[in-house]
CSV table of C-alpha atoms in Angstrom, one decimal:
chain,number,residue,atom,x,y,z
A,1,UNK,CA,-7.4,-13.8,6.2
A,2,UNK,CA,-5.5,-11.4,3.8
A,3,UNK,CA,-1.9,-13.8,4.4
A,4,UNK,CA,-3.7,-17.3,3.3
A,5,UNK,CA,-6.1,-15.8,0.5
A,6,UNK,CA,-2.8,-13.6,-0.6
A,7,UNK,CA,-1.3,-17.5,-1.3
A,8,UNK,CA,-4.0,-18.0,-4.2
A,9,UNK,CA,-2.9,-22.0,-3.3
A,10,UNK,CA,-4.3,-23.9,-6.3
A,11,UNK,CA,-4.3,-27.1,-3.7
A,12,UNK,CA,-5.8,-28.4,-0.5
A,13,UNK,CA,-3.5,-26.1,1.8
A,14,UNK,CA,-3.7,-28.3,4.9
A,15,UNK,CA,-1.9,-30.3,2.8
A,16,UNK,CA,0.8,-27.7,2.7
A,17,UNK,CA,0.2,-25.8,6.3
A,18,UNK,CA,0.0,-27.4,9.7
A,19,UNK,CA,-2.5,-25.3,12.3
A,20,UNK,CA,0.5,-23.1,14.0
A,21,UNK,CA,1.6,-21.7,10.8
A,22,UNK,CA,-2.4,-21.0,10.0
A,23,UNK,CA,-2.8,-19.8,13.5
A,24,UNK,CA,0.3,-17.3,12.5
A,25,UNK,CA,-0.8,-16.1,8.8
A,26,UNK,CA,-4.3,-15.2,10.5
A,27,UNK,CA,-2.7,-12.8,13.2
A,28,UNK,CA,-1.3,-10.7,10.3
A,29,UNK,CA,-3.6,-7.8,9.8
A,30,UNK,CA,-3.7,-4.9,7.7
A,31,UNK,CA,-4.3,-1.1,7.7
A,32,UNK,CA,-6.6,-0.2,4.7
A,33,UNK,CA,-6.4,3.7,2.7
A,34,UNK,CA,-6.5,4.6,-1.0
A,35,UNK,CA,-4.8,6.5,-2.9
A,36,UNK,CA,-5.6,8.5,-5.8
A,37,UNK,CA,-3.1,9.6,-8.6
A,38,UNK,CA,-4.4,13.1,-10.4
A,39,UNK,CA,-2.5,13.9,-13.9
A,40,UNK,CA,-2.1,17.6,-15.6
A,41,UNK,CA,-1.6,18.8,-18.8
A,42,UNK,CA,1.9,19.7,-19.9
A,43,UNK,CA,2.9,23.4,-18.6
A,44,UNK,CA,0.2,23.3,-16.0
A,45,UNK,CA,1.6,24.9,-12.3
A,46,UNK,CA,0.9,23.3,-9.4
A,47,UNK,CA,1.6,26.4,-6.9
A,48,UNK,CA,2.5,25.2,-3.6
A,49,UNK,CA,5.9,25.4,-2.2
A,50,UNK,CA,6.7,22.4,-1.6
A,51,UNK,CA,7.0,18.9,-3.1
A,52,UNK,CA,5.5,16.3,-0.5
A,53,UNK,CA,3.5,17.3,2.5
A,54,UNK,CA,2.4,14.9,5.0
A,55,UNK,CA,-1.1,16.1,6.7
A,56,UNK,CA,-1.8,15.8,10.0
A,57,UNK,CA,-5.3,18.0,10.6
A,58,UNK,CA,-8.0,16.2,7.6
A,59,UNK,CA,-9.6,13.4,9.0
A,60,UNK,CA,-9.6,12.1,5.0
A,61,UNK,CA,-5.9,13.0,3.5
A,62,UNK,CA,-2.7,12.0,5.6
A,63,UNK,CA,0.1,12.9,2.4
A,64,UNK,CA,0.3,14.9,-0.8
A,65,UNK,CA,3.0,14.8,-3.3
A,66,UNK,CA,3.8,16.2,-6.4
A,67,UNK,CA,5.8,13.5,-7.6
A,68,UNK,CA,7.6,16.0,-10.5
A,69,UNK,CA,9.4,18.1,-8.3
A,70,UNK,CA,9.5,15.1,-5.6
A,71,UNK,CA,11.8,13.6,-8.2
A,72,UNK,CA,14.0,16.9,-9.2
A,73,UNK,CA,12.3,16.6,-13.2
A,74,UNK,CA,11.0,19.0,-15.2
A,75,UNK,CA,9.4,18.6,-18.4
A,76,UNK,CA,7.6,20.7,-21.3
A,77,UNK,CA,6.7,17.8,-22.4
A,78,UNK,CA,4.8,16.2,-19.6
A,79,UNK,CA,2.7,17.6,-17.1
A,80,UNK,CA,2.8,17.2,-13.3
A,81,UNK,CA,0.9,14.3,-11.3
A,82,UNK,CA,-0.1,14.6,-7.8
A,83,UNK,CA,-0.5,11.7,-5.6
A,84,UNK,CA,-3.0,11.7,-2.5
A,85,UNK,CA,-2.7,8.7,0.4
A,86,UNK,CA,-5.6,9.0,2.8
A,87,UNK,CA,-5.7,8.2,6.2
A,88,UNK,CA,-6.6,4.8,7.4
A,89,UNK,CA,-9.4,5.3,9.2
A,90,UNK,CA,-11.0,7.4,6.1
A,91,UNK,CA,-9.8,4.1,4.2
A,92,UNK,CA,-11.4,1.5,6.8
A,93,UNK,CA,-15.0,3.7,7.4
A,94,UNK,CA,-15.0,4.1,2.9
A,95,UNK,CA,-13.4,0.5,2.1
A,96,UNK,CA,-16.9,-0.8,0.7
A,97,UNK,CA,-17.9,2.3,-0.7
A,98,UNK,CA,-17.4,2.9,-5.0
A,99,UNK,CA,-13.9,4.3,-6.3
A,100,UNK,CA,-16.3,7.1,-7.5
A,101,UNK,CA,-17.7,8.0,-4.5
A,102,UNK,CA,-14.5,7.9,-2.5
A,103,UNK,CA,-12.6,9.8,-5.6
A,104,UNK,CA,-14.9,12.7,-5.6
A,105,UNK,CA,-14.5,12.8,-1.5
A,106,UNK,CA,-10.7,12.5,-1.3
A,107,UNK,CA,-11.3,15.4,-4.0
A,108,UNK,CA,-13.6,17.2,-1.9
A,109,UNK,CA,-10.9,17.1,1.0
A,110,UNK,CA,-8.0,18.2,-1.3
A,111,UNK,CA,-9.8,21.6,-2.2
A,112,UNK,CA,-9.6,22.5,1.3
A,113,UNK,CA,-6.0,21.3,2.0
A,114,UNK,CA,-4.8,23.1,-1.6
A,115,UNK,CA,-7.7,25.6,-3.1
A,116,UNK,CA,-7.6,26.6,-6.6
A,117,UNK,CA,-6.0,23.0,-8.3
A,118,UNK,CA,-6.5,22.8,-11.7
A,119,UNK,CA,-8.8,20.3,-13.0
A,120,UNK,CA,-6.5,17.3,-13.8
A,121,UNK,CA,-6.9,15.6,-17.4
A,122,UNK,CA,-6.9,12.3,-15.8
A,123,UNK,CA,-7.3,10.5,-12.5
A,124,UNK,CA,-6.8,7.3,-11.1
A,125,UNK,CA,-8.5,6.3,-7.8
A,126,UNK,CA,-7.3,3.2,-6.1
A,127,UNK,CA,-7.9,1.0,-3.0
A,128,UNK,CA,-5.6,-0.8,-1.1
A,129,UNK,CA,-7.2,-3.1,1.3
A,130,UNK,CA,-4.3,-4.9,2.4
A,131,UNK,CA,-2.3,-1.2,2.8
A,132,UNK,CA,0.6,-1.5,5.9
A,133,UNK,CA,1.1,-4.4,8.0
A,134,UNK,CA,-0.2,-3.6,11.6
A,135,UNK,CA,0.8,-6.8,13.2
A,136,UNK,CA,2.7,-9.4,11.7
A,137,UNK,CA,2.9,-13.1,12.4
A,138,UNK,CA,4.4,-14.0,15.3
A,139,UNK,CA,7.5,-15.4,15.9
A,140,UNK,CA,7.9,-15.6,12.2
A,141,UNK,CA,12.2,-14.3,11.9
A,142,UNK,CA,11.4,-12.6,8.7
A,143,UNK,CA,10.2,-15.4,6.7
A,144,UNK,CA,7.8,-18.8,7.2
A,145,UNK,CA,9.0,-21.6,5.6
A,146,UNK,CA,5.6,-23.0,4.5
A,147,UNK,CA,6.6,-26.6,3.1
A,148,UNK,CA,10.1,-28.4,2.3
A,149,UNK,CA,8.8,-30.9,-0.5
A,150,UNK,CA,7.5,-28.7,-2.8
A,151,UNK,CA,9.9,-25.8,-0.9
A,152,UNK,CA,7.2,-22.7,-0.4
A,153,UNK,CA,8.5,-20.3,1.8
A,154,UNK,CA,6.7,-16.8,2.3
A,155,UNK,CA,8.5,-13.5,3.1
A,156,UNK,CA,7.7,-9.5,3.1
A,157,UNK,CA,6.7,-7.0,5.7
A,158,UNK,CA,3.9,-9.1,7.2
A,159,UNK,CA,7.0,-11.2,8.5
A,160,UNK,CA,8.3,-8.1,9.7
A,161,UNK,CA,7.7,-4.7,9.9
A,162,UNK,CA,5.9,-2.4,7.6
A,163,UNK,CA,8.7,-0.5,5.9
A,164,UNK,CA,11.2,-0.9,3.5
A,165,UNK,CA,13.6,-2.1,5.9
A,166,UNK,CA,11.3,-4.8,6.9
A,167,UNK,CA,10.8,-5.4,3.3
A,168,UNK,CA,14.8,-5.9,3.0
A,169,UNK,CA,15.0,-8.5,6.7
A,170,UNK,CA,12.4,-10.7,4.8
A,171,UNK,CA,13.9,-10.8,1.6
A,172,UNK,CA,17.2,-11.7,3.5
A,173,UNK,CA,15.6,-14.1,5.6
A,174,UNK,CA,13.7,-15.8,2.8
A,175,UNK,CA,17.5,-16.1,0.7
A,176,UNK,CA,18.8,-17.6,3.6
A,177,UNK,CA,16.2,-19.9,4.0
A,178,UNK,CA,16.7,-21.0,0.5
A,179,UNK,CA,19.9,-21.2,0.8
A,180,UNK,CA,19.9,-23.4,3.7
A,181,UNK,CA,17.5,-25.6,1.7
A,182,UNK,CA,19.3,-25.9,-1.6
């Protein structure tokens, strides 16, 4: 399970975990996608009206953005990047496959959805297994307080919900339950 294996515990964790906070860290599941990061040359255009576009028809791409005029900058001196998320089921059926393969078909897909790109001068292809939280543990209030003696508590969307407010209730929750324990 993604939760326990994310702990990296250099100890005998049923030492640290009783069976209903197991039983809780395995529910937690996880979509799977990649995303792949292409990088232009200074003064290249990337012609397209807007800055982000979230896809909806391509069974492979679900969001483009071109993070330059996403964030309001422009530069002579450095070039525009483009980042591609895919959709999860193209990142579940490819998760095994090589970066390489699944590069040059997200790449494939993106000359469809936006003809003509220039070639980029670098890219950077890369897999998230453990992407957005799909279910997260169970009756867990934002955190799981693991252990009290040593303290190891555990927090983040997979307590929660996948977003950044989730991401903010867990951190909250896991301060408090620090707070309650110092």
């Amino acid at each position: 399970n993604a939760s326990l294996k994310s702990l990296d515990l250099q100890c005998d964790e049923n030492e640290l975990i009783n069976e209903c906070q197991r039983q809780q860290l395995e529910s937690v599941s996880y979509s799977s996608r990649y995303a792949l990061g292409l990088f232009y040359e200074a003064g290249t255009k990337i012609d397209v009206p807007w800055a982000g576009r979230y896809i909806t028809s391509n069974p492979c791409i679900r969001f483009i953005s071109i993070d330059n005029k996403k964030r309001n900058i422009e530069s002579s001196e450095i070039g525009p990047s483009l980042v591609i998320h895919t959709t999860v089921p193209f990142g579940v059926t490819h998760l095994e496959h090589s970066i390489e393969d699944v590069q040059e078909l997200i790449f494939q897909q993106l000359e469809s959805i936006v003809p003509g790109l220039p070639q980029p001068v670098a890219a950077k292809c890369q897999k998230w297994r453990h992407s957005q939280v799909t279910n997260a543990a169970a009756n867990s209030l934002g955190q799981m307080t693991l252990h009290l003696q040593p303290f190891l508590v555990c927090g983040g969307d997979g307590f929660t919900q996948s977003n950044f407010d989730g991401c903010i209730t867990s951190a909250l929750c896991v301060l408090e339950a620090l707070k309650n324990h110092i």
